[in-house]
mmCIF file of C-alpha atoms in Angstrom:
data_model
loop_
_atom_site.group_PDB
_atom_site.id
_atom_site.type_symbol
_atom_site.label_atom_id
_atom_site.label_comp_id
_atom_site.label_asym_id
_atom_site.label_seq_id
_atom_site.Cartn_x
_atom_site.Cartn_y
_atom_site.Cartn_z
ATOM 1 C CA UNK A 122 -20.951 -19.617 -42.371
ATOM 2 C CA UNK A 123 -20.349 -23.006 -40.826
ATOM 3 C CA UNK A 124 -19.933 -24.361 -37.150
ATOM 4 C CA UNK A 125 -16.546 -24.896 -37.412
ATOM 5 C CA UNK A 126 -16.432 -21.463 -38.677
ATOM 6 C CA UNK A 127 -16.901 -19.883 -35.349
ATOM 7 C CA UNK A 128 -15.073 -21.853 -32.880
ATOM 8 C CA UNK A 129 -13.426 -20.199 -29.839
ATOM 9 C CA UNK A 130 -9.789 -19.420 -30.527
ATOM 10 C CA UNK A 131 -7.004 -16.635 -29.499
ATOM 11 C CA UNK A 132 -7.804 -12.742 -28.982
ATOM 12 C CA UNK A 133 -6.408 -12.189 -32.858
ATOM 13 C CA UNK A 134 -8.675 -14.904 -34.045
ATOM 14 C CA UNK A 135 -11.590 -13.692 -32.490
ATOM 15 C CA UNK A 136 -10.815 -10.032 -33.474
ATOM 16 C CA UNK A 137 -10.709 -11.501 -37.200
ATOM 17 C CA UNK A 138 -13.931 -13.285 -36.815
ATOM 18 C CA UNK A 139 -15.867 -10.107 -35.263
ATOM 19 C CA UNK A 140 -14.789 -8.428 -38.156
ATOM 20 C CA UNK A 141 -15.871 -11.007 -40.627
ATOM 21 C CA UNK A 142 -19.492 -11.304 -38.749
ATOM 22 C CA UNK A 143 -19.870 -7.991 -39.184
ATOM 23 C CA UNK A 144 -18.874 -7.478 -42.434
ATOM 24 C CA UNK A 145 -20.826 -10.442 -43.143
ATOM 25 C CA UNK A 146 -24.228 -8.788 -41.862
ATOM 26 C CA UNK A 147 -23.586 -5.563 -44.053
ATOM 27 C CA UNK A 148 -24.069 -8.172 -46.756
ATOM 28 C CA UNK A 149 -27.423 -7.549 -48.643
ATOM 29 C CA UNK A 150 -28.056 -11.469 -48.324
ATOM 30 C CA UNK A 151 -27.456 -11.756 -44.593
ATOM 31 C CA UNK A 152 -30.654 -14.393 -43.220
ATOM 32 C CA UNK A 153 -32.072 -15.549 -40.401
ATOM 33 C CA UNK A 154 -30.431 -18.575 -40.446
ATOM 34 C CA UNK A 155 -26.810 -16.414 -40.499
ATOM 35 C CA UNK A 156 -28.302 -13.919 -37.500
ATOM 36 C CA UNK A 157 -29.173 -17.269 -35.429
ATOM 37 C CA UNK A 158 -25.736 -18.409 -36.277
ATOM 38 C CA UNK A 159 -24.288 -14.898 -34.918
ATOM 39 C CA UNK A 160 -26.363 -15.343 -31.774
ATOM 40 C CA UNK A 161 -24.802 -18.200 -31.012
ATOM 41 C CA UNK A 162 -21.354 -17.352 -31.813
ATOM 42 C CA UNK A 163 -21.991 -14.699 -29.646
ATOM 43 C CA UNK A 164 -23.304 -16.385 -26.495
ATOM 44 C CA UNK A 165 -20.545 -18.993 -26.581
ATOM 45 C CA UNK A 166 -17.788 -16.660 -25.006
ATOM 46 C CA UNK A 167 -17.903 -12.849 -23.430
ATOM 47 C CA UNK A 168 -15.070 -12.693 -25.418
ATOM 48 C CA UNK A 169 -17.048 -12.908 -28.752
ATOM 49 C CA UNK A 170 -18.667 -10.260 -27.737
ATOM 50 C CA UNK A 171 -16.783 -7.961 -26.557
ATOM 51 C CA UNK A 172 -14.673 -7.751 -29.629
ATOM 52 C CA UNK A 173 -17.841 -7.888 -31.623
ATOM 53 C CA UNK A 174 -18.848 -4.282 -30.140
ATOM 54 C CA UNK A 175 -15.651 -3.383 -30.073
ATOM 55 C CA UNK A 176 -15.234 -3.969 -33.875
ATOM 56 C CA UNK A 177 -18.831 -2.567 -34.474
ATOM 57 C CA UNK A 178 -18.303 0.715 -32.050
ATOM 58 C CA UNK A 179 -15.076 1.318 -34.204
ATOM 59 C CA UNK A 180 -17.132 0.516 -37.959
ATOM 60 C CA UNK A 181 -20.005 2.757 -36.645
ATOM 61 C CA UNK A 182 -17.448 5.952 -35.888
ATOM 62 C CA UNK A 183 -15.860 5.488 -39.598
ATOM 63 C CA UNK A 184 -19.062 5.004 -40.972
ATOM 64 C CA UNK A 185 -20.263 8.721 -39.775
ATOM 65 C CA UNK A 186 -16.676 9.859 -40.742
ATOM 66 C CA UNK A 187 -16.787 8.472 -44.376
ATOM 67 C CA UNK A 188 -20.444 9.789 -44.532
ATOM 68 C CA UNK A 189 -19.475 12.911 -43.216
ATOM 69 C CA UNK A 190 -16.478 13.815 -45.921
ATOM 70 C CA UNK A 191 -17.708 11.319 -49.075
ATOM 71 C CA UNK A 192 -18.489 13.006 -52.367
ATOM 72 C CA UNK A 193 -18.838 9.771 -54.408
ATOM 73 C CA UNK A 194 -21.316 9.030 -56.598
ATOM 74 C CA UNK A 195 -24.116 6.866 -55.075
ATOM 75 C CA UNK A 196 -23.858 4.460 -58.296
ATOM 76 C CA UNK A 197 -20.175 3.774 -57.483
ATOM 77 C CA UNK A 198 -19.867 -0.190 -57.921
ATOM 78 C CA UNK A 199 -20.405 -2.681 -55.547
ATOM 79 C CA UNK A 200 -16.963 -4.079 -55.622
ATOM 80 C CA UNK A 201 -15.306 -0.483 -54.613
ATOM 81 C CA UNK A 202 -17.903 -0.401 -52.095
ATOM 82 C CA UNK A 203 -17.176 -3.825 -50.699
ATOM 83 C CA UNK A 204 -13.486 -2.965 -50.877
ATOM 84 C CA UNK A 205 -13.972 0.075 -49.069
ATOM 85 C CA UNK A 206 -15.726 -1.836 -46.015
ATOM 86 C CA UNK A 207 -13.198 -4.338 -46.014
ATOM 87 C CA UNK A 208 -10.530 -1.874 -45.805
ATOM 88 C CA UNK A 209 -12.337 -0.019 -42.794
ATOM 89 C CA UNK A 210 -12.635 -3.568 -41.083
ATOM 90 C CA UNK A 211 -8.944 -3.873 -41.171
ATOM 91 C CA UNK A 212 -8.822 -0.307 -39.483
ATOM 92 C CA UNK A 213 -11.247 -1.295 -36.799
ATOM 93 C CA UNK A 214 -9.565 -4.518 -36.203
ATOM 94 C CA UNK A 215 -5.980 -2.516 -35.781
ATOM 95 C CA UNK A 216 -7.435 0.197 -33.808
ATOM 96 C CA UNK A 217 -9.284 -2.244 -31.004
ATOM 97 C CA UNK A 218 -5.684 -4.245 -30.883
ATOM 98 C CA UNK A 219 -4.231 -0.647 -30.174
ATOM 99 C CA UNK A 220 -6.140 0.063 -27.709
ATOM 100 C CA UNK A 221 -5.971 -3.366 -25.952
ATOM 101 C CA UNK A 222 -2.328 -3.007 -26.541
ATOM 102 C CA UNK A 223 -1.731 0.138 -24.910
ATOM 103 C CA UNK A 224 -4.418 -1.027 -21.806
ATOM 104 C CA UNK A 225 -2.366 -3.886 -21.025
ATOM 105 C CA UNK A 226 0.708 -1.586 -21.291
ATOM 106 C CA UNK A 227 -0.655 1.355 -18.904
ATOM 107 C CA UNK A 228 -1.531 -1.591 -16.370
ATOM 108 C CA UNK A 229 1.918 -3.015 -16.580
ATOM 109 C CA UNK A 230 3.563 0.122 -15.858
ATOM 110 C CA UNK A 231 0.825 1.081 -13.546
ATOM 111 C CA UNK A 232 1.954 -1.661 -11.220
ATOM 112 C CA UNK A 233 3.835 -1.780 -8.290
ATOM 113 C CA UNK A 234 7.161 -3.386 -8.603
ATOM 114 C CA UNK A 235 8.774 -5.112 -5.641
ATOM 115 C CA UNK A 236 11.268 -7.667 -4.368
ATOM 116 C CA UNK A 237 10.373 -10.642 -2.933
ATOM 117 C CA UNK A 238 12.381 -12.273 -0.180
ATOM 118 C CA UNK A 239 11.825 -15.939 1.468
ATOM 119 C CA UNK A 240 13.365 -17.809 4.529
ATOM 120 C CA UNK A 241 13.262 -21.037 5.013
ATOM 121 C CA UNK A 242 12.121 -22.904 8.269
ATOM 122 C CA UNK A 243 14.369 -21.793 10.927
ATOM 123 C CA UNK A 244 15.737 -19.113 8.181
ATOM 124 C CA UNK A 245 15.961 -15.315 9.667
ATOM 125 C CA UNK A 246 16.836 -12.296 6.958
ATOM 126 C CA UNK A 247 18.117 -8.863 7.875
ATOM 127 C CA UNK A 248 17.414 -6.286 5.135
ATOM 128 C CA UNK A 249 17.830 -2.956 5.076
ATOM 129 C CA UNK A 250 15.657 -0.360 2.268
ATOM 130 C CA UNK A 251 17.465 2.635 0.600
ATOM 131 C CA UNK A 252 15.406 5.155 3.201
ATOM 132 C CA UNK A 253 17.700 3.481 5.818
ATOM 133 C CA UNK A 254 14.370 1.431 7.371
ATOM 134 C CA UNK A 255 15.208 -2.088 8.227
ATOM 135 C CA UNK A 256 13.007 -5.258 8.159
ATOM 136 C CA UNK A 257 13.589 -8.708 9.488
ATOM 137 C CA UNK A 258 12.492 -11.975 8.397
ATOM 138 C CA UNK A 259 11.797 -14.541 10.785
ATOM 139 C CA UNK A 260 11.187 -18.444 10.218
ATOM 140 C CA UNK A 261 9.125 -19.605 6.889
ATOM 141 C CA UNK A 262 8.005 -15.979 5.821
ATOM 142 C CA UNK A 263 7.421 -14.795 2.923
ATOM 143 C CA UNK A 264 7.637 -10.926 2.508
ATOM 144 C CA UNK A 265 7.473 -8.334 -0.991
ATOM 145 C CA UNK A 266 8.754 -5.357 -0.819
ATOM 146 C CA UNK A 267 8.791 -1.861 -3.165
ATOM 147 C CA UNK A 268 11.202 0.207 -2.133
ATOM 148 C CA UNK A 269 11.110 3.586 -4.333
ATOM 149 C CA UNK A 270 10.529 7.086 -4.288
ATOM 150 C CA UNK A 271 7.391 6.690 -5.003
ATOM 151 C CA UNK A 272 6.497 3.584 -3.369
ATOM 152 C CA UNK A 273 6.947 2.556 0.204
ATOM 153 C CA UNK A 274 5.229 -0.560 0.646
ATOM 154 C CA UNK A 275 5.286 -4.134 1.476
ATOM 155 C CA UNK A 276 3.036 -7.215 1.663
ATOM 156 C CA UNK A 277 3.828 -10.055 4.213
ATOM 157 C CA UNK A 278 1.828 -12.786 2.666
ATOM 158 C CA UNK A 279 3.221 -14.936 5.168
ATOM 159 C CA UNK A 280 5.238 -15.457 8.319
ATOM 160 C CA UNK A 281 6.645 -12.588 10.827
ATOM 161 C CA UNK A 282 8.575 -9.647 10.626
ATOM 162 C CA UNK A 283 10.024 -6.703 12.386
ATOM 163 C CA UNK A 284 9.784 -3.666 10.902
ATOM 164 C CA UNK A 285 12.073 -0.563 12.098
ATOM 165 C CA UNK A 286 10.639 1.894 9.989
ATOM 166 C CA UNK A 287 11.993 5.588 8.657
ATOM 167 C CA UNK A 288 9.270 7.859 9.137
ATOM 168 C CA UNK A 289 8.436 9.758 6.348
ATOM 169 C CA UNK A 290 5.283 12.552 6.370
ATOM 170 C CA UNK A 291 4.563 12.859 3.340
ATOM 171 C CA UNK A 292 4.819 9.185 2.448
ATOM 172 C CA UNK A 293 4.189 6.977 4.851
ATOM 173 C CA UNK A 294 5.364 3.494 5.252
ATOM 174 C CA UNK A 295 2.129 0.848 4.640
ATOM 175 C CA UNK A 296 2.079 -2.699 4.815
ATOM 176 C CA UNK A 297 -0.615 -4.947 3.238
ATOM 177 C CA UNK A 298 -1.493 -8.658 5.234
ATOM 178 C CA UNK A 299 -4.713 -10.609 5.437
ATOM 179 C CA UNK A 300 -6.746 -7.849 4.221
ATOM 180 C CA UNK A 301 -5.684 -5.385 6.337
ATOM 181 C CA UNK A 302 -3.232 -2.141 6.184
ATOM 182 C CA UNK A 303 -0.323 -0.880 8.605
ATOM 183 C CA UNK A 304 0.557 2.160 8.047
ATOM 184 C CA UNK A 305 3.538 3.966 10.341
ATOM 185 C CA UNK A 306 4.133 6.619 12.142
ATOM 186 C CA UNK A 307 7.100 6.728 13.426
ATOM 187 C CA UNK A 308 7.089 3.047 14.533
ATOM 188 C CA UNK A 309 8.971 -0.159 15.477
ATOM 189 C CA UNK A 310 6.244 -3.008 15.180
ATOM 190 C CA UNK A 311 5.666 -6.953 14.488
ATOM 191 C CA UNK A 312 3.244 -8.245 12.703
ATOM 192 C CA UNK A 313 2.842 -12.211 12.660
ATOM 193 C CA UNK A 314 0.665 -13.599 9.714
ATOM 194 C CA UNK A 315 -0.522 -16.965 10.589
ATOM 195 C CA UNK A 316 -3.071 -19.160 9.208
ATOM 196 C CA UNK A 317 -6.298 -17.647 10.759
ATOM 197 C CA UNK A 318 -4.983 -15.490 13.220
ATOM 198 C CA UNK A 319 -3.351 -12.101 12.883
ATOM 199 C CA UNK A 320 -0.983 -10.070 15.152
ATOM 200 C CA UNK A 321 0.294 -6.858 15.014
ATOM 201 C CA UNK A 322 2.318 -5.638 18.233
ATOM 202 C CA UNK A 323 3.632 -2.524 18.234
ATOM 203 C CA UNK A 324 7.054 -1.314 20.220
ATOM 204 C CA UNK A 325 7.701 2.481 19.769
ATOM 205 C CA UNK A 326 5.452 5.312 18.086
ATOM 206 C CA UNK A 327 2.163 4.060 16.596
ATOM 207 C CA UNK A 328 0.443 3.005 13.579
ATOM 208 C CA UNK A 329 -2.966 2.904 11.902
ATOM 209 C CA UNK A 330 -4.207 -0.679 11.540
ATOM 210 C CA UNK A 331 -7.424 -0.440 8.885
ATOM 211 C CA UNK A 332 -9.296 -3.531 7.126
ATOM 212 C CA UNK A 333 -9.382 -3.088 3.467
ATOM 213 C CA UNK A 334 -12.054 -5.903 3.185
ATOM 214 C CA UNK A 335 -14.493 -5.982 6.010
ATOM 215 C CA UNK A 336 -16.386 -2.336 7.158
ATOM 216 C CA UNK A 337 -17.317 -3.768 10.023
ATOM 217 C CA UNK A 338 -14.058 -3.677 11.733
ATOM 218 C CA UNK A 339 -12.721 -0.411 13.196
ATOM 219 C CA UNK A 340 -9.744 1.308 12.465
ATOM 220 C CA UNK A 341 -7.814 1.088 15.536
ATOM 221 C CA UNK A 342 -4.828 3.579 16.522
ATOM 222 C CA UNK A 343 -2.072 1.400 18.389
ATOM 223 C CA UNK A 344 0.013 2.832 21.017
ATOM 224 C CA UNK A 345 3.656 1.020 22.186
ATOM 225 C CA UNK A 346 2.170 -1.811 24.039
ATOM 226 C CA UNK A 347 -1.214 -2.381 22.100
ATOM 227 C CA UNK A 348 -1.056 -5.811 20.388
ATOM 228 C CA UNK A 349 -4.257 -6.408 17.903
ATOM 229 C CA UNK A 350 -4.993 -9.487 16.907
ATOM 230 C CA UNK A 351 -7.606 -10.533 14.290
ATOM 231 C CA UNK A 352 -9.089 -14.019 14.072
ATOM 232 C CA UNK A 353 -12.622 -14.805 12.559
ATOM 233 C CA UNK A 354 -12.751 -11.471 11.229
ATOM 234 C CA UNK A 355 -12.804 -10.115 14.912
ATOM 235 C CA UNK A 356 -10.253 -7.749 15.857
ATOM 236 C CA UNK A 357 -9.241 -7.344 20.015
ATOM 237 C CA UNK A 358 -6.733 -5.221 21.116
ATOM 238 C CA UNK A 359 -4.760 -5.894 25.000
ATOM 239 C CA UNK A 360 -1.955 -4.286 26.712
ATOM 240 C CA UNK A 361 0.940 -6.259 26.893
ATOM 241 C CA UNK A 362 4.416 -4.758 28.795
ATOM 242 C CA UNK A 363 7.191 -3.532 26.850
ATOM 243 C CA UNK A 364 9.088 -6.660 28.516
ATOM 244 C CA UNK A 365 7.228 -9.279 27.092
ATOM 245 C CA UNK A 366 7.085 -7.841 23.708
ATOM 246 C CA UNK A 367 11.116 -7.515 24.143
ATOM 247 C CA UNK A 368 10.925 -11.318 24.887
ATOM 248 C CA UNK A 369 8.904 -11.978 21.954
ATOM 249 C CA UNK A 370 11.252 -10.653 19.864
ATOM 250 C CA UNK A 371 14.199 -13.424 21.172
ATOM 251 C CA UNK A 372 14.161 -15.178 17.554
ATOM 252 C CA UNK A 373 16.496 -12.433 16.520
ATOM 253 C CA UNK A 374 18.923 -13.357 18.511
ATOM 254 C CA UNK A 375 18.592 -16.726 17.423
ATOM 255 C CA UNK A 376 16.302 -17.486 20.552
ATOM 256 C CA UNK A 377 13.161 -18.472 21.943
ATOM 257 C CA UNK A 378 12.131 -16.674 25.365
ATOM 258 C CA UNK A 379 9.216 -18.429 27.473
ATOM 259 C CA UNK A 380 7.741 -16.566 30.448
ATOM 260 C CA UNK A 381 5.070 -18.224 32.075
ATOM 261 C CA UNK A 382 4.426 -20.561 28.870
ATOM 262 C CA UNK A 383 2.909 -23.902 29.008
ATOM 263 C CA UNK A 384 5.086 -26.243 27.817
ATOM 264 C CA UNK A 385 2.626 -27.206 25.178
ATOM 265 C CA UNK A 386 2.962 -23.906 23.985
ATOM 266 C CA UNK A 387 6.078 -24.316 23.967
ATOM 267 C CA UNK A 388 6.831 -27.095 22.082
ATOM 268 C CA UNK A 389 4.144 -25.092 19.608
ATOM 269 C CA UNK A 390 6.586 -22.272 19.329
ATOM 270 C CA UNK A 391 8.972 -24.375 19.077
ATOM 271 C CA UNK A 392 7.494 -26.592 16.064
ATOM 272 C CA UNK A 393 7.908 -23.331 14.005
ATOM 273 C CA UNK A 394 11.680 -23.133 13.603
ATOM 274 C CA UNK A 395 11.950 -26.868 12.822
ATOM 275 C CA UNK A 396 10.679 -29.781 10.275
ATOM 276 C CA UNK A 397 10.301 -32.091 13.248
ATOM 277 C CA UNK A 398 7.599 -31.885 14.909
ATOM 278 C CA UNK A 399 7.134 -31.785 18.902
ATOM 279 C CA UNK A 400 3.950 -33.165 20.408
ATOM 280 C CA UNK A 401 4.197 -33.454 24.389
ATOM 281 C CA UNK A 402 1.687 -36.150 24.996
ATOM 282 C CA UNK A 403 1.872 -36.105 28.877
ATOM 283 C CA UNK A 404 -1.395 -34.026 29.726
ATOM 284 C CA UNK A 405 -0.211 -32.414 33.136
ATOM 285 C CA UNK A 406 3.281 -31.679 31.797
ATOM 286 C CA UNK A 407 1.645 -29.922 28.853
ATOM 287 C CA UNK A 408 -0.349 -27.520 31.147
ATOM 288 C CA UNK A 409 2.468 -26.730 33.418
ATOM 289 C CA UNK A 410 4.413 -23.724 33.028
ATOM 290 C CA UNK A 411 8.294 -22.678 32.193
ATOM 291 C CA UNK A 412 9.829 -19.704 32.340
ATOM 292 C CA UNK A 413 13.413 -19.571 30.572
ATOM 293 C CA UNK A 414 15.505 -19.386 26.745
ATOM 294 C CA UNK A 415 16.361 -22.315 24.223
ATOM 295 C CA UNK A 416 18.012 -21.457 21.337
ATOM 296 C CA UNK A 417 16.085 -21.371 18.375
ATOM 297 C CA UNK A 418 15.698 -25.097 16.827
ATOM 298 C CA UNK A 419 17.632 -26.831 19.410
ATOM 299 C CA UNK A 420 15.757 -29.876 19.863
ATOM 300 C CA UNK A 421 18.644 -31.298 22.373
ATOM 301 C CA UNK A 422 18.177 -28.573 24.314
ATOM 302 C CA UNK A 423 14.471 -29.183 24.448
ATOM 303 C CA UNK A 424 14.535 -32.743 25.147
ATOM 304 C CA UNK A 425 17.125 -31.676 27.744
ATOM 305 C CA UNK A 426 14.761 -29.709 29.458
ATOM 306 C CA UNK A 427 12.014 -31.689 29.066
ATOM 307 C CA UNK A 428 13.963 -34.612 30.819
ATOM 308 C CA UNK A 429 15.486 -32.458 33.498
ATOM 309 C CA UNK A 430 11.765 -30.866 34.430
ATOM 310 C CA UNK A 431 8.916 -32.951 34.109
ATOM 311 C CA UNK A 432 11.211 -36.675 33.658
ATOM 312 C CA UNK A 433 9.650 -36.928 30.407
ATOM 313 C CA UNK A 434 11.036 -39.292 27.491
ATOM 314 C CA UNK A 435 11.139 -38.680 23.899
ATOM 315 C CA UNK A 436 9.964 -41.405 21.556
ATOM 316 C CA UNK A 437 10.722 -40.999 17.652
ATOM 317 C CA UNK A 438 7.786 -41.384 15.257
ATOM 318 C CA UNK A 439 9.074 -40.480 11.799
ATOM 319 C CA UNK A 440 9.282 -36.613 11.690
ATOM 320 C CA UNK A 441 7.279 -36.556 14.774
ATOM 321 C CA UNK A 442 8.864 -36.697 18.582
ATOM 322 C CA UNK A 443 6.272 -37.740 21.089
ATOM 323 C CA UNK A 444 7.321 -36.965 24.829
ATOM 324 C CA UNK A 445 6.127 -39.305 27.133
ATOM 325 C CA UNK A 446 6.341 -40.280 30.527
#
């Protein structure tokens, strides 16, 4: 059998290769040269081999079933015998597609199925899930949802939402971020899924927050007012008032509330509901503090303020405003 022989191809083409390597080494003049060639065949891909037991687990069963129930005569010809491997080779190969087959079908169904919903920069979605729970969307989130009898889960791969959740007992709401699990009970909570840095506040009844990934974290019970947040695989939990989570939650409302917020902070938040991009480049006016509303991407306002408080300037840089006195 030559190199190009027994070159990696498809799943059906390796199947039908197996099968001819092992039919092949049945043979009565199968060498060392051909078992040096099946070696390497072998070691070129896992999938060579794989299908190669496969193929040979399924030849080995109807070999013990045909010697189990033959009566022929042991001087039958060698061309009925060849035939009859051949045909059992075909059988294997069918068989092992079956069963790959109906694998990749059981995983399929197996699956959970969900919706996915986006917002844009500055977007903010309202939906509401047939158990009459309601989720909202903030800026640049990305958020999947299944929403079944079965199923009551979602997975915020990205961004912030607010999650007004229908308790259910028996089958509690979960949702999956950053390698972790929320699961409700009973519950109004955030969670905020930024780059390095997660934050789950919760406003009324309480949830179980678990990591999926790292044991050494604790599972940690929060209570209205406990806000955990997870960076460098380090999870802290604080108090915060029911006020300032209220105020947190302005961007439904279409706005951003500051209370005792640097103004670099700010113009952080800020960034997040816009493509421009803030920078306040005045040290002392980026440590001092505001307290007040702008609507969400307003940069008028902003600049407005800016102006008014601290008689800084803005200065256009390409998608970038610098602030400057």
């Amino acid at each position: 059998m030559s190199e190009e022989s027994i070159s990696v191809g498809g799943v059906d083409e390796i199947e039908t290769l197996a099968s001819t390597w092992l039919e092949r080494r049945e043979c009565e003049d199968w060498s060392e040269k051909d078992c040096a060639e099946l070696d390497h065949w072998l070691s070129a891909s896992s999938a060579h081999a794989v299908a190669f037991l496969r193929i040979e687990d399924v030849w080995s069963r109807a070999n013990r079933l045909r010697a189990l129930g033959s009566s022929a005569p042991r001087d039958a010809s060698s061309a009925a015998s060849k035939s009859r491997r051949s045909l059992f080779l075909r059988v294997a190969i069918t068989l092992v597609a079956f069963t790959a087959m109906a694998s990749v079908t059981a995983a399929y169904l197996s699956a959970p199925r969900y919706q996915t919903y986006v917002t844009t920069v500055g977007g903010h979605e309202r939906l509401s899930l047939s158990d009459g729970s309601v989720i909202e969307l903030n800026t640049d989130t990305v958020l999947r949802v299944s929403d079944s009898n079965h199923q009551r889960k979602a997975w915020l791969d990205r961004g912030e939402a607010y999650f007004d959740i229908r308790h259910n007992e028996t089958d509690p709401f979960a949702v999956f971020v950053a390698g972790h699990r929320v699961t409700d009970i009973g519950t109004k909570f955030v969670i905020r899924n930024d780059p390095n840095r997660l934050e789950v506040r919760l406003m009324e009844g309480r949830v179980r927050f678990e990591p999926l990934e790292d044991r050494n974290q604790h599972v940690e019970f929060l209570n209205p007012g406990d806000v955990a947040v997870t960076q460098s695989g380090t999870t802290t939990l604080v108090r915060r008032s029911y006020q300032d989570l209220a105020s947190d939650l302005g961007w439904r409302r279409g706005m951003l509330i500051f209370r005792h917020t640097t103004l670099a902070a700010a113009a952080a938040e800020f960034n997040r509901y816009s493509r421009e991009t803030i920078v306040v480049a005045d040290t002392n006016a980026a440590r001092a503090t505001i307290n007040g509303a702008l609507p969400v991407g307003d940069l008028q306002e902003f600049t407005r303020m800016a102006q008014n408080f601290f008689d800084l300037r803005p200065v256009k840089r390409g998608d970038t405003i610098v602030f400057i006195h």
